[in-house]
CSV table of C-alpha atoms in Angstrom, one decimal:
chain,number,residue,atom,x,y,z
O,1,MET,CA,-5.2,-26.4,-23.0
O,2,ILE,CA,-8.4,-25.2,-21.3
O,3,SER,CA,-10.8,-23.2,-23.5
O,4,ASP,CA,-12.0,-19.7,-22.5
O,5,ASN,CA,-15.5,-21.0,-22.1
O,6,LYS,CA,-14.4,-23.8,-19.7
O,7,THR,CA,-12.4,-21.2,-17.8
O,8,GLN,CA,-15.4,-19.0,-17.3
O,9,HIS,CA,-17.6,-22.0,-16.4
O,10,LEU,CA,-15.1,-23.1,-13.7
O,11,GLY,CA,-15.2,-19.6,-12.2
O,12,THR,CA,-19.0,-19.5,-12.4
O,13,ILE,CA,-19.5,-22.9,-10.7
O,14,TYR,CA,-17.0,-22.0,-7.9
O,15,ARG,CA,-18.8,-18.7,-7.2
O,16,LEU,CA,-22.2,-20.5,-7.1
O,17,VAL,CA,-20.9,-23.0,-4.7
O,18,GLU,CA,-19.4,-20.3,-2.5
O,19,GLN,CA,-22.5,-18.2,-2.7
O,20,PHE,CA,-24.9,-21.0,-1.5
O,21,GLU,CA,-22.4,-22.6,0.9
O,22,LEU,CA,-23.8,-26.0,0.2
O,23,ILE,CA,-25.5,-26.9,-3.1
O,24,SER,CA,-26.3,-30.0,-5.1
O,25,ARG,CA,-25.1,-30.7,-8.7
O,26,THR,CA,-28.8,-30.6,-9.8
O,27,ASP,CA,-29.2,-27.1,-8.5
O,28,LEU,CA,-25.9,-26.0,-10.0
O,29,ALA,CA,-27.1,-27.1,-13.4
O,30,LYS,CA,-30.4,-25.1,-13.0
O,31,LEU,CA,-28.7,-22.0,-11.8
O,32,SER,CA,-25.8,-22.0,-14.3
O,33,GLY,CA,-27.8,-23.2,-17.3
O,34,LEU,CA,-25.2,-25.8,-18.0
O,35,ALA,CA,-25.9,-29.5,-18.9
O,36,PRO,CA,-25.7,-32.0,-16.1
O,37,ALA,CA,-22.8,-33.7,-17.9
O,38,SER,CA,-20.8,-30.4,-18.0
O,39,ILE,CA,-21.5,-29.9,-14.3
O,40,THR,CA,-20.2,-33.3,-13.5
O,41,ASN,CA,-16.9,-32.6,-15.4
O,42,LEU,CA,-16.5,-29.1,-14.0
O,43,THR,CA,-17.1,-30.1,-10.4
O,44,LYS,CA,-14.7,-33.1,-10.7
O,45,SER,CA,-12.0,-30.7,-11.8
O,46,LEU,CA,-12.7,-28.4,-8.9
O,47,ILE,CA,-12.8,-31.2,-6.4
O,48,ASP,CA,-9.6,-32.8,-7.8
O,49,ASN,CA,-7.8,-29.5,-7.4
O,50,LYS,CA,-9.1,-28.9,-3.9
O,51,PHE,CA,-11.2,-25.8,-4.6
O,52,ILE,CA,-14.5,-27.5,-3.6
O,53,LEU,CA,-15.4,-30.7,-1.7
O,54,GLU,CA,-18.3,-33.1,-1.3
O,55,ARG,CA,-20.3,-33.1,1.9
O,56,THR,CA,-23.1,-35.4,2.9
O,57,VAL,CA,-26.3,-33.9,4.2
O,58,GLN,CA,-28.7,-36.2,6.1
O,59,ASN,CA,-32.3,-35.6,5.1
O,60,ASN,CA,-34.4,-35.9,8.3
O,61,THR,CA,-37.6,-36.5,6.3
O,62,SER,CA,-36.3,-39.6,4.6
O,63,ARG,CA,-34.5,-42.8,5.7
O,64,GLY,CA,-32.8,-43.1,2.4
O,65,ARG,CA,-29.2,-42.5,1.4
O,66,PRO,CA,-27.9,-39.1,2.6
O,67,ALA,CA,-27.8,-36.4,0.0
O,68,VAL,CA,-24.4,-35.2,-1.3
O,69,GLY,CA,-23.8,-31.4,-1.6
O,70,LEU,CA,-20.8,-29.3,-2.7
O,71,ALA,CA,-19.1,-26.7,-0.6
O,72,VAL,CA,-16.0,-24.6,-0.9
O,73,SER,CA,-12.8,-26.3,0.4
O,74,ASN,CA,-11.0,-23.6,2.5
O,75,PHE,CA,-8.3,-25.8,4.0
O,76,PHE,CA,-5.7,-26.5,1.2
O,77,TRP,CA,-5.2,-23.3,-0.9
O,78,GLN,CA,-4.0,-20.2,0.9
O,79,LEU,CA,-3.9,-16.5,0.0
O,80,LEU,CA,-1.0,-14.2,0.9
O,81,CYS,CA,-2.1,-10.5,1.2
O,82,PHE,CA,-0.2,-7.3,1.8
O,83,THR,CA,-1.7,-3.9,2.7
O,84,LEU,CA,0.9,-1.1,2.4
O,85,SER,CA,0.1,2.3,3.9
O,86,PRO,CA,2.6,5.1,4.4
O,87,ASP,CA,3.4,4.1,8.0
O,88,ASN,CA,2.3,0.5,8.3
O,89,VAL,CA,2.7,-2.9,6.6
O,90,GLU,CA,0.0,-5.5,7.2
O,91,ILE,CA,0.6,-9.1,6.0
O,92,SER,CA,-2.1,-11.7,6.2
O,93,LEU,CA,-2.1,-15.4,5.4
O,94,CYS,CA,-5.7,-16.3,4.6
O,95,GLU,CA,-7.8,-19.3,3.8
O,96,LEU,CA,-9.5,-19.6,0.3
O,97,ASN,CA,-12.5,-17.7,1.6
O,98,GLY,CA,-10.4,-14.8,2.8
O,99,LYS,CA,-10.6,-15.6,6.5
O,100,PRO,CA,-7.2,-14.7,8.1
O,101,ILE,CA,-5.1,-17.6,9.5
O,102,GLN,CA,-2.4,-15.2,10.7
O,103,THR,CA,-2.1,-11.4,10.5
O,104,LYS,CA,1.0,-9.4,11.4
O,105,HIS,CA,1.5,-5.6,11.5
O,106,TYR,CA,4.8,-3.9,11.0
O,107,PRO,CA,5.6,-0.2,11.4
O,108,LEU,CA,6.9,1.6,8.4
O,109,SER,CA,8.7,5.0,8.2
O,110,SER,CA,10.1,7.2,5.5
O,111,LYS,CA,13.6,6.0,6.2
O,112,ASP,CA,12.5,2.5,5.0
O,113,TYR,CA,11.2,3.8,1.7
O,114,PRO,CA,14.5,3.7,-0.3
O,115,GLN,CA,14.9,0.0,0.5
O,116,LEU,CA,11.2,-0.9,0.8
O,117,ASP,CA,11.5,-4.2,-1.1
O,118,ASN,CA,14.2,-5.3,1.4
O,119,TYR,CA,12.0,-4.2,4.3
O,120,LEU,CA,9.0,-6.0,3.0
O,121,GLN,CA,11.1,-9.2,2.6
O,122,THR,CA,12.1,-8.9,6.2
O,123,CYS,CA,8.5,-8.6,7.3
O,124,LEU,CA,7.5,-11.6,5.2
O,125,ASN,CA,10.3,-13.7,6.7
O,126,ASP,CA,9.1,-12.8,10.1
O,127,LEU,CA,5.5,-13.9,9.2
O,128,PHE,CA,7.0,-17.2,7.8
O,129,TRP,CA,8.7,-17.8,11.1
O,130,HIS,CA,5.5,-17.3,13.1
O,131,SER,CA,3.3,-19.1,10.5
O,132,PRO,CA,5.3,-21.6,8.5
O,133,MET,CA,3.7,-22.0,5.1
O,134,GLU,CA,4.2,-24.2,2.1
O,135,ALA,CA,4.9,-22.1,-1.0
O,136,ASN,CA,3.2,-24.6,-3.3
O,137,ARG,CA,-0.1,-24.0,-1.4
O,138,ILE,CA,-0.1,-20.3,-2.0
O,139,LEU,CA,-2.7,-19.7,-4.7
O,140,ALA,CA,-1.8,-16.1,-5.3
O,141,VAL,CA,-0.2,-13.1,-3.6
O,142,SER,CA,-2.1,-9.8,-3.6
O,143,ILE,CA,-0.5,-6.4,-2.7
O,144,SER,CA,-2.8,-3.4,-1.9
O,145,VAL,CA,-1.0,-0.1,-2.0
O,146,VAL,CA,-2.3,3.2,-0.4
O,147,GLY,CA,-0.6,5.2,-3.2
O,148,GLN,CA,0.1,4.6,-6.8
O,149,ILE,CA,1.5,1.9,-9.1
O,150,ASN,CA,2.8,1.9,-12.6
O,151,ALA,CA,0.6,1.1,-15.6
O,152,GLU,CA,2.1,-2.5,-15.9
O,153,HIS,CA,1.1,-3.3,-12.3
O,154,SER,CA,4.7,-4.3,-11.6
O,155,LYS,CA,6.1,-1.4,-9.4
O,156,ILE,CA,5.0,0.8,-6.6
O,157,THR,CA,5.6,4.4,-7.7
O,158,ARG,CA,4.1,6.3,-4.7
O,159,LEU,CA,3.3,5.5,-1.1
O,160,GLY,CA,1.0,8.0,0.4
O,161,ASP,CA,2.2,11.3,-1.0
O,162,THR,CA,5.9,10.2,-1.4
O,163,SER,CA,7.3,9.1,-4.7
O,164,ILE,CA,9.2,5.8,-4.5
O,165,GLU,CA,10.5,3.1,-6.8
O,166,CYS,CA,9.8,-0.4,-5.4
O,167,ALA,CA,9.9,-3.6,-7.5
O,168,PHE,CA,8.7,-6.0,-4.8
O,169,VAL,CA,6.7,-7.9,-7.3
O,170,GLU,CA,10.0,-9.2,-8.9
O,171,THR,CA,11.2,-10.2,-5.5
O,172,LEU,CA,8.1,-12.2,-4.8
O,173,LYS,CA,8.3,-13.9,-8.2
O,174,ALA,CA,11.6,-15.5,-7.1
O,175,GLN,CA,9.9,-17.1,-4.1
O,176,PHE,CA,6.4,-18.0,-5.4
O,177,ASP,CA,5.4,-19.8,-8.5
O,178,CYS,CA,2.0,-18.2,-8.6
O,179,PRO,CA,0.3,-14.9,-9.8
O,180,ILE,CA,1.5,-11.8,-8.0
O,181,LEU,CA,-1.3,-9.1,-8.1
O,182,LEU,CA,-0.3,-5.5,-7.4
O,183,ASN,CA,-3.2,-2.9,-7.2
O,184,GLU,CA,-4.0,0.4,-5.7
O,185,HIS,CA,-6.0,0.2,-2.5
O,186,PHE,CA,-8.9,2.4,-3.7
O,187,GLN,CA,-9.6,0.3,-6.7
O,188,LEU,CA,-9.5,-2.9,-4.6
O,189,TRP,CA,-11.9,-1.3,-2.1
O,190,LEU,CA,-14.3,-0.6,-5.0
O,191,LEU,CA,-13.9,-4.2,-6.2
O,192,THR,CA,-14.5,-5.6,-2.7
O,193,GLU,CA,-17.7,-3.6,-2.3
O,194,SER,CA,-19.0,-4.7,-5.7
O,195,THR,CA,-18.2,-8.4,-5.3
O,196,LEU,CA,-18.5,-9.0,-1.5
O,197,GLY,CA,-20.4,-6.0,-0.2
O,198,SER,CA,-24.1,-5.9,0.6
O,199,LEU,CA,-24.6,-2.3,1.8
O,200,ILE,CA,-25.0,-0.3,-1.4
O,201,ASN,CA,-28.3,-1.5,-2.9
O,202,ASN,CA,-28.2,1.5,-5.2
O,203,ASP,CA,-27.1,2.3,-8.8
O,204,ASN,CA,-26.1,5.9,-8.1
O,205,VAL,CA,-23.3,6.1,-5.6
O,206,ILE,CA,-20.3,8.3,-4.8
O,207,PHE,CA,-17.4,6.3,-3.3
O,208,LEU,CA,-15.0,8.5,-1.3
O,209,GLN,CA,-11.9,7.2,0.3
O,210,LEU,CA,-9.9,9.8,2.3
O,211,ASP,CA,-6.3,9.2,3.5
O,212,GLU,CA,-3.1,10.4,2.0
O,213,ALA,CA,-5.1,11.2,-1.1
O,214,ALA,CA,-8.7,12.0,-1.9
O,215,ASN,CA,-9.9,9.1,-4.0
O,216,LEU,CA,-13.3,9.4,-5.5
O,217,SER,CA,-15.4,7.4,-8.0
O,218,VAL,CA,-19.0,7.7,-9.2
O,219,LEU,CA,-21.3,4.8,-9.9
O,220,LEU,CA,-24.0,6.0,-12.3
O,221,ARG,CA,-26.9,3.8,-13.3
O,222,GLY,CA,-24.9,0.8,-12.1
O,223,ASN,CA,-21.7,1.6,-14.0
O,224,LEU,CA,-18.5,3.3,-13.0
O,225,LEU,CA,-18.2,6.6,-14.7
O,226,HIS,CA,-14.5,6.1,-15.4
O,227,GLN,CA,-12.9,2.9,-16.7
O,228,GLN,CA,-9.8,3.6,-14.5
O,229,SER,CA,-12.2,3.6,-11.5
O,230,LYS,CA,-11.0,6.9,-10.0
O,231,MET,CA,-11.9,10.5,-10.8
O,232,ASN,CA,-9.1,13.1,-10.8
O,233,VAL,CA,-10.5,15.6,-8.3
O,234,ASP,CA,-7.1,16.5,-6.7
O,235,LYS,CA,-7.0,19.9,-8.4
O,236,MET,CA,-10.6,20.9,-7.8
O,237,LEU,CA,-10.5,24.4,-6.3
O,238,MET,CA,-12.1,24.9,-2.8
O,239,PRO,CA,-13.4,28.2,-1.4
O,240,LYS,CA,-11.4,29.7,1.4
O,241,PHE,CA,-13.6,28.7,4.3
O,242,SER,CA,-11.3,30.2,7.0
O,243,SER,CA,-7.8,31.0,7.9
O,244,LEU,CA,-7.2,27.2,8.2
O,245,SER,CA,-7.3,27.0,4.4
O,246,ASP,CA,-4.0,28.8,4.2
O,247,VAL,CA,-2.4,26.8,7.0
O,248,ALA,CA,-3.5,23.5,5.5
O,249,ALA,CA,-1.7,24.1,2.2
O,250,PRO,CA,2.1,23.6,1.8
O,251,SER,CA,4.0,26.9,2.2
O,252,ASP,CA,5.5,26.8,-1.3
O,253,CYS,CA,2.1,26.7,-3.0
O,254,ASP,CA,1.0,29.6,-5.3
O,255,GLU,CA,-2.4,31.3,-4.9
O,256,ILE,CA,-4.2,28.8,-7.1
O,257,GLN,CA,-2.5,25.6,-5.9
O,258,ARG,CA,-3.1,26.6,-2.3
O,259,TYR,CA,-6.9,25.9,-2.4
O,260,GLN,CA,-6.8,22.7,-4.4
O,261,LEU,CA,-8.6,19.8,-2.7
O,262,ASN,CA,-5.4,17.7,-2.2
O,263,HIS,CA,-3.9,20.6,-0.2
O,264,GLN,CA,-6.9,21.0,2.0
O,265,VAL,CA,-8.3,17.7,3.2
O,266,THR,CA,-5.8,14.9,2.5
O,267,PHE,CA,-3.9,13.6,5.5
O,268,PRO,CA,-0.8,15.7,4.8
O,269,ALA,CA,-3.0,18.8,4.9
O,270,ILE,CA,-4.8,17.7,8.0
O,271,ILE,CA,-1.5,16.8,9.7
O,272,ARG,CA,-0.2,20.4,9.0
O,273,LEU,CA,-3.3,21.7,10.9
O,274,VAL,CA,-2.8,19.2,13.7
O,275,ASP,CA,0.9,20.1,14.1
O,276,ARG,CA,0.0,23.9,14.0
O,277,TYR,CA,-3.0,23.9,16.4
O,278,LEU,CA,-2.6,20.7,18.4
O,279,PRO,CA,1.2,20.4,19.2
O,280,ASN,CA,2.3,16.9,19.7
O,281,THR,CA,5.3,14.6,19.7
O,282,PHE,CA,3.9,11.9,17.4
O,283,THR,CA,6.0,10.9,14.4
O,284,GLN,CA,3.7,8.7,12.4
O,285,HIS,CA,0.8,10.0,10.2
O,286,ASN,CA,-1.7,7.5,11.7
O,287,GLU,CA,-0.8,8.5,15.2
O,288,LYS,CA,-1.5,12.2,14.5
O,289,ILE,CA,-4.8,11.4,12.8
O,290,GLN,CA,-5.9,9.2,15.8
O,291,TYR,CA,-4.8,12.0,18.2
O,292,LEU,CA,-7.0,14.4,16.3
O,293,CYS,CA,-9.9,12.0,16.5
O,294,GLU,CA,-9.3,11.6,20.3
O,295,GLN,CA,-9.3,15.4,20.8
O,296,ILE,CA,-12.5,15.7,18.7
O,297,GLU,CA,-14.2,13.0,20.9
O,298,GLN,CA,-13.1,15.1,23.9
O,299,GLN,CA,-14.8,18.2,22.4
O,300,ASN,CA,-11.5,20.1,22.3
O,301,GLU,CA,-12.5,23.4,20.6
O,302,THR,CA,-9.3,23.6,18.5
O,303,ALA,CA,-9.9,20.0,17.2
O,304,LEU,CA,-13.5,20.8,16.5
O,305,MET,CA,-12.2,23.8,14.4
O,306,ILE,CA,-10.1,21.4,12.3
O,307,LEU,CA,-13.2,19.1,12.0
O,308,GLU,CA,-15.2,22.0,10.7
O,309,HIS,CA,-12.6,22.7,8.0
O,310,ILE,CA,-12.6,19.0,6.9
O,311,SER,CA,-16.5,18.9,6.7
O,312,ASP,CA,-16.7,22.2,4.9
O,313,ASN,CA,-14.4,21.0,2.1
O,314,LEU,CA,-15.9,17.5,1.8
O,315,ALA,CA,-19.4,18.9,1.7
O,316,TYR,CA,-18.5,21.4,-1.0
O,317,VAL,CA,-17.0,18.6,-3.2
O,318,LEU,CA,-20.0,16.3,-2.6
O,319,MET,CA,-22.5,19.0,-3.2
O,320,ASN,CA,-21.2,19.7,-6.6
O,321,LEU,CA,-21.1,16.1,-7.6
O,322,ILE,CA,-24.6,15.4,-6.2
O,323,ASN,CA,-26.0,18.3,-8.2
O,324,ILE,CA,-24.4,16.9,-11.4
O,325,PHE,CA,-25.2,13.2,-11.0
O,326,SER,CA,-28.2,13.3,-8.7
O,327,THR,CA,-26.5,10.8,-6.4
O,328,GLU,CA,-28.5,9.1,-3.7
O,329,LYS,CA,-25.8,7.5,-1.6
O,330,ILE,CA,-22.3,8.3,-0.5
O,331,MET,CA,-20.0,5.5,0.8
O,332,PHE,CA,-17.1,6.8,2.8
O,333,ASN,CA,-14.0,5.0,3.8
O,334,SER,CA,-11.1,6.5,5.9
O,335,PRO,CA,-9.2,6.1,9.2
O,336,LEU,CA,-11.3,9.2,10.2
O,337,LEU,CA,-14.3,6.8,10.6
O,338,ARG,CA,-13.5,6.7,14.3
O,339,ILE,CA,-15.4,10.1,14.4
O,340,LYS,CA,-17.9,9.2,11.7
O,341,HIS,CA,-21.0,10.2,13.7
O,342,ILE,CA,-20.0,13.8,14.2
O,343,LEU,CA,-18.3,14.1,10.8
O,344,PHE,CA,-21.4,12.7,9.0
O,345,GLU,CA,-23.7,14.9,11.0
O,346,GLN,CA,-21.8,18.0,9.9
O,347,ILE,CA,-21.6,16.9,6.3
O,348,GLN,CA,-25.3,16.1,6.2
O,349,GLN,CA,-26.2,19.4,7.6
O,350,LYS,CA,-24.1,21.4,5.2
O,351,LEU,CA,-25.5,19.3,2.2
O,352,GLN,CA,-29.0,20.0,3.3
O,353,ASN,CA,-28.3,23.8,3.6
O,354,GLU,CA,-26.5,24.0,0.2
O,355,LEU,CA,-27.9,21.4,-2.2
O,356,LEU,CA,-29.8,23.0,-5.1
O,357,ILE,CA,-31.9,19.9,-5.9
O,358,GLY,CA,-35.2,20.2,-4.0
O,359,ASN,CA,-36.2,17.5,-1.6
O,360,HIS,CA,-33.2,15.4,-2.6
O,361,GLN,CA,-32.2,12.9,0.1
O,362,VAL,CA,-28.6,11.7,0.3
O,363,ASP,CA,-27.5,8.9,2.6
O,364,LEU,CA,-24.0,8.7,4.0
O,365,VAL,CA,-22.9,5.2,4.7
O,366,THR,CA,-19.7,3.4,5.6
O,367,SER,CA,-18.1,0.3,4.1
O,368,GLN,CA,-18.7,-2.9,6.0
O,369,PHE,CA,-15.0,-3.5,5.6
O,370,GLU,CA,-12.3,-1.9,7.8
O,371,TRP,CA,-10.0,0.2,5.6
O,372,ASN,CA,-7.1,-2.2,6.2
O,373,SER,CA,-9.2,-5.4,6.1
O,374,PRO,CA,-7.3,-8.3,4.4
O,375,LEU,CA,-10.5,-9.0,2.5
O,376,ILE,CA,-9.8,-5.9,0.4
O,377,ALA,CA,-6.5,-7.2,-0.8
O,378,CYS,CA,-8.1,-10.7,-1.1
O,379,SER,CA,-10.7,-9.3,-3.5
O,380,ALA,CA,-8.1,-9.2,-6.4
O,381,ILE,CA,-7.5,-12.9,-5.9
O,382,LYS,CA,-11.2,-13.7,-5.5
O,383,GLN,CA,-12.0,-11.9,-8.8
O,384,GLY,CA,-9.4,-14.0,-10.5
O,385,ILE,CA,-11.1,-17.1,-9.2
O,386,TYR,CA,-14.5,-16.0,-10.2
O,387,GLU,CA,-13.3,-15.3,-13.7
O,388,GLY,CA,-11.7,-18.8,-13.7
O,389,ASN,CA,-8.2,-17.6,-14.6
O,390,LEU,CA,-6.6,-18.6,-11.3
O,391,ILE,CA,-8.4,-21.9,-11.3
O,392,LYS,CA,-7.3,-22.6,-14.9
O,393,ASP,CA,-3.7,-21.9,-14.0
O,394,ILE,CA,-3.8,-24.6,-11.3
O,395,ILE,CA,-5.7,-27.2,-13.4
O,396,GLN,CA,-3.1,-26.9,-16.2
O,397,LEU,CA,-0.3,-27.9,-13.9
């Protein structure tokens, strides 16, 4: 039985090796604060279980024996990652460092939702056929859901804005003798930025992810404001900026619900505007969103009117939060990033016109990760490695 301390030390050593790419045992001891004997034992466990490896480095200034350094071994363990959005399934088989070996995209429609676990199994079988894999080399499986999951992280309860009941975790447990990690996409994006990202460099940040839902979190003095990572802003009331505010909302909403944030700028609301003002024959949400972006790029006046509606609502929400928390940076993630330049320009202008805090500068930045990057799903596995838990599970075998 491995102690909790050794578990943490294993994760720490692995992370240091990964961070420095090639590092000596002597430097590991200095950076970790652990005794050289402990470093020897820990690195032996990691080498024996194929998490790291030894590499020789020739020192050009000396004719002596080549130095030996430690590096991450990316070639044995593999990570299997799913990203589920309302109209797409992406499955990636990745190396230990998160680099994709094979990625496949599969279309998804609402008719697949009632039997989603069966559909996902079919997609996985297809990936197996294209990239044969050994189940015993899969370190962990990570599922990232653009929607909601239950409190036990065992079932998908909503995909986009549609309630479903999918127990794909149980299906995977019958195939893989390894951890199956189910998480919401927004929370994994936050985790990815905090563990792998390098663009924040600030302790006061608003994270905003816009897709089928408006997901928002606030980093205040270096700590997330909510333990659950996500603020409930769905029911925040928006002003009626124009007649589009009524069209964006579902027809069955009452006077108060109509102007709630989730009925104004989430993708279902934007798509109602697209279908009303930009008639099209597309059936998938992502196709309609990309069509809107294309029309905005072409300076279509009707599309620009929809863009104005989006920027009005986003700027209003952000203005209120900035005034409360004195936020200095906003990180935005969404398929709408195709039009980020014009969208950011409008939001910045509206913020400058309306902010109450004098001379307060706010930067809008984008994530360095594509919204469907397999690294986002991988981050759940990476965190388990850094904490030592996934390494401990292997070493105990």
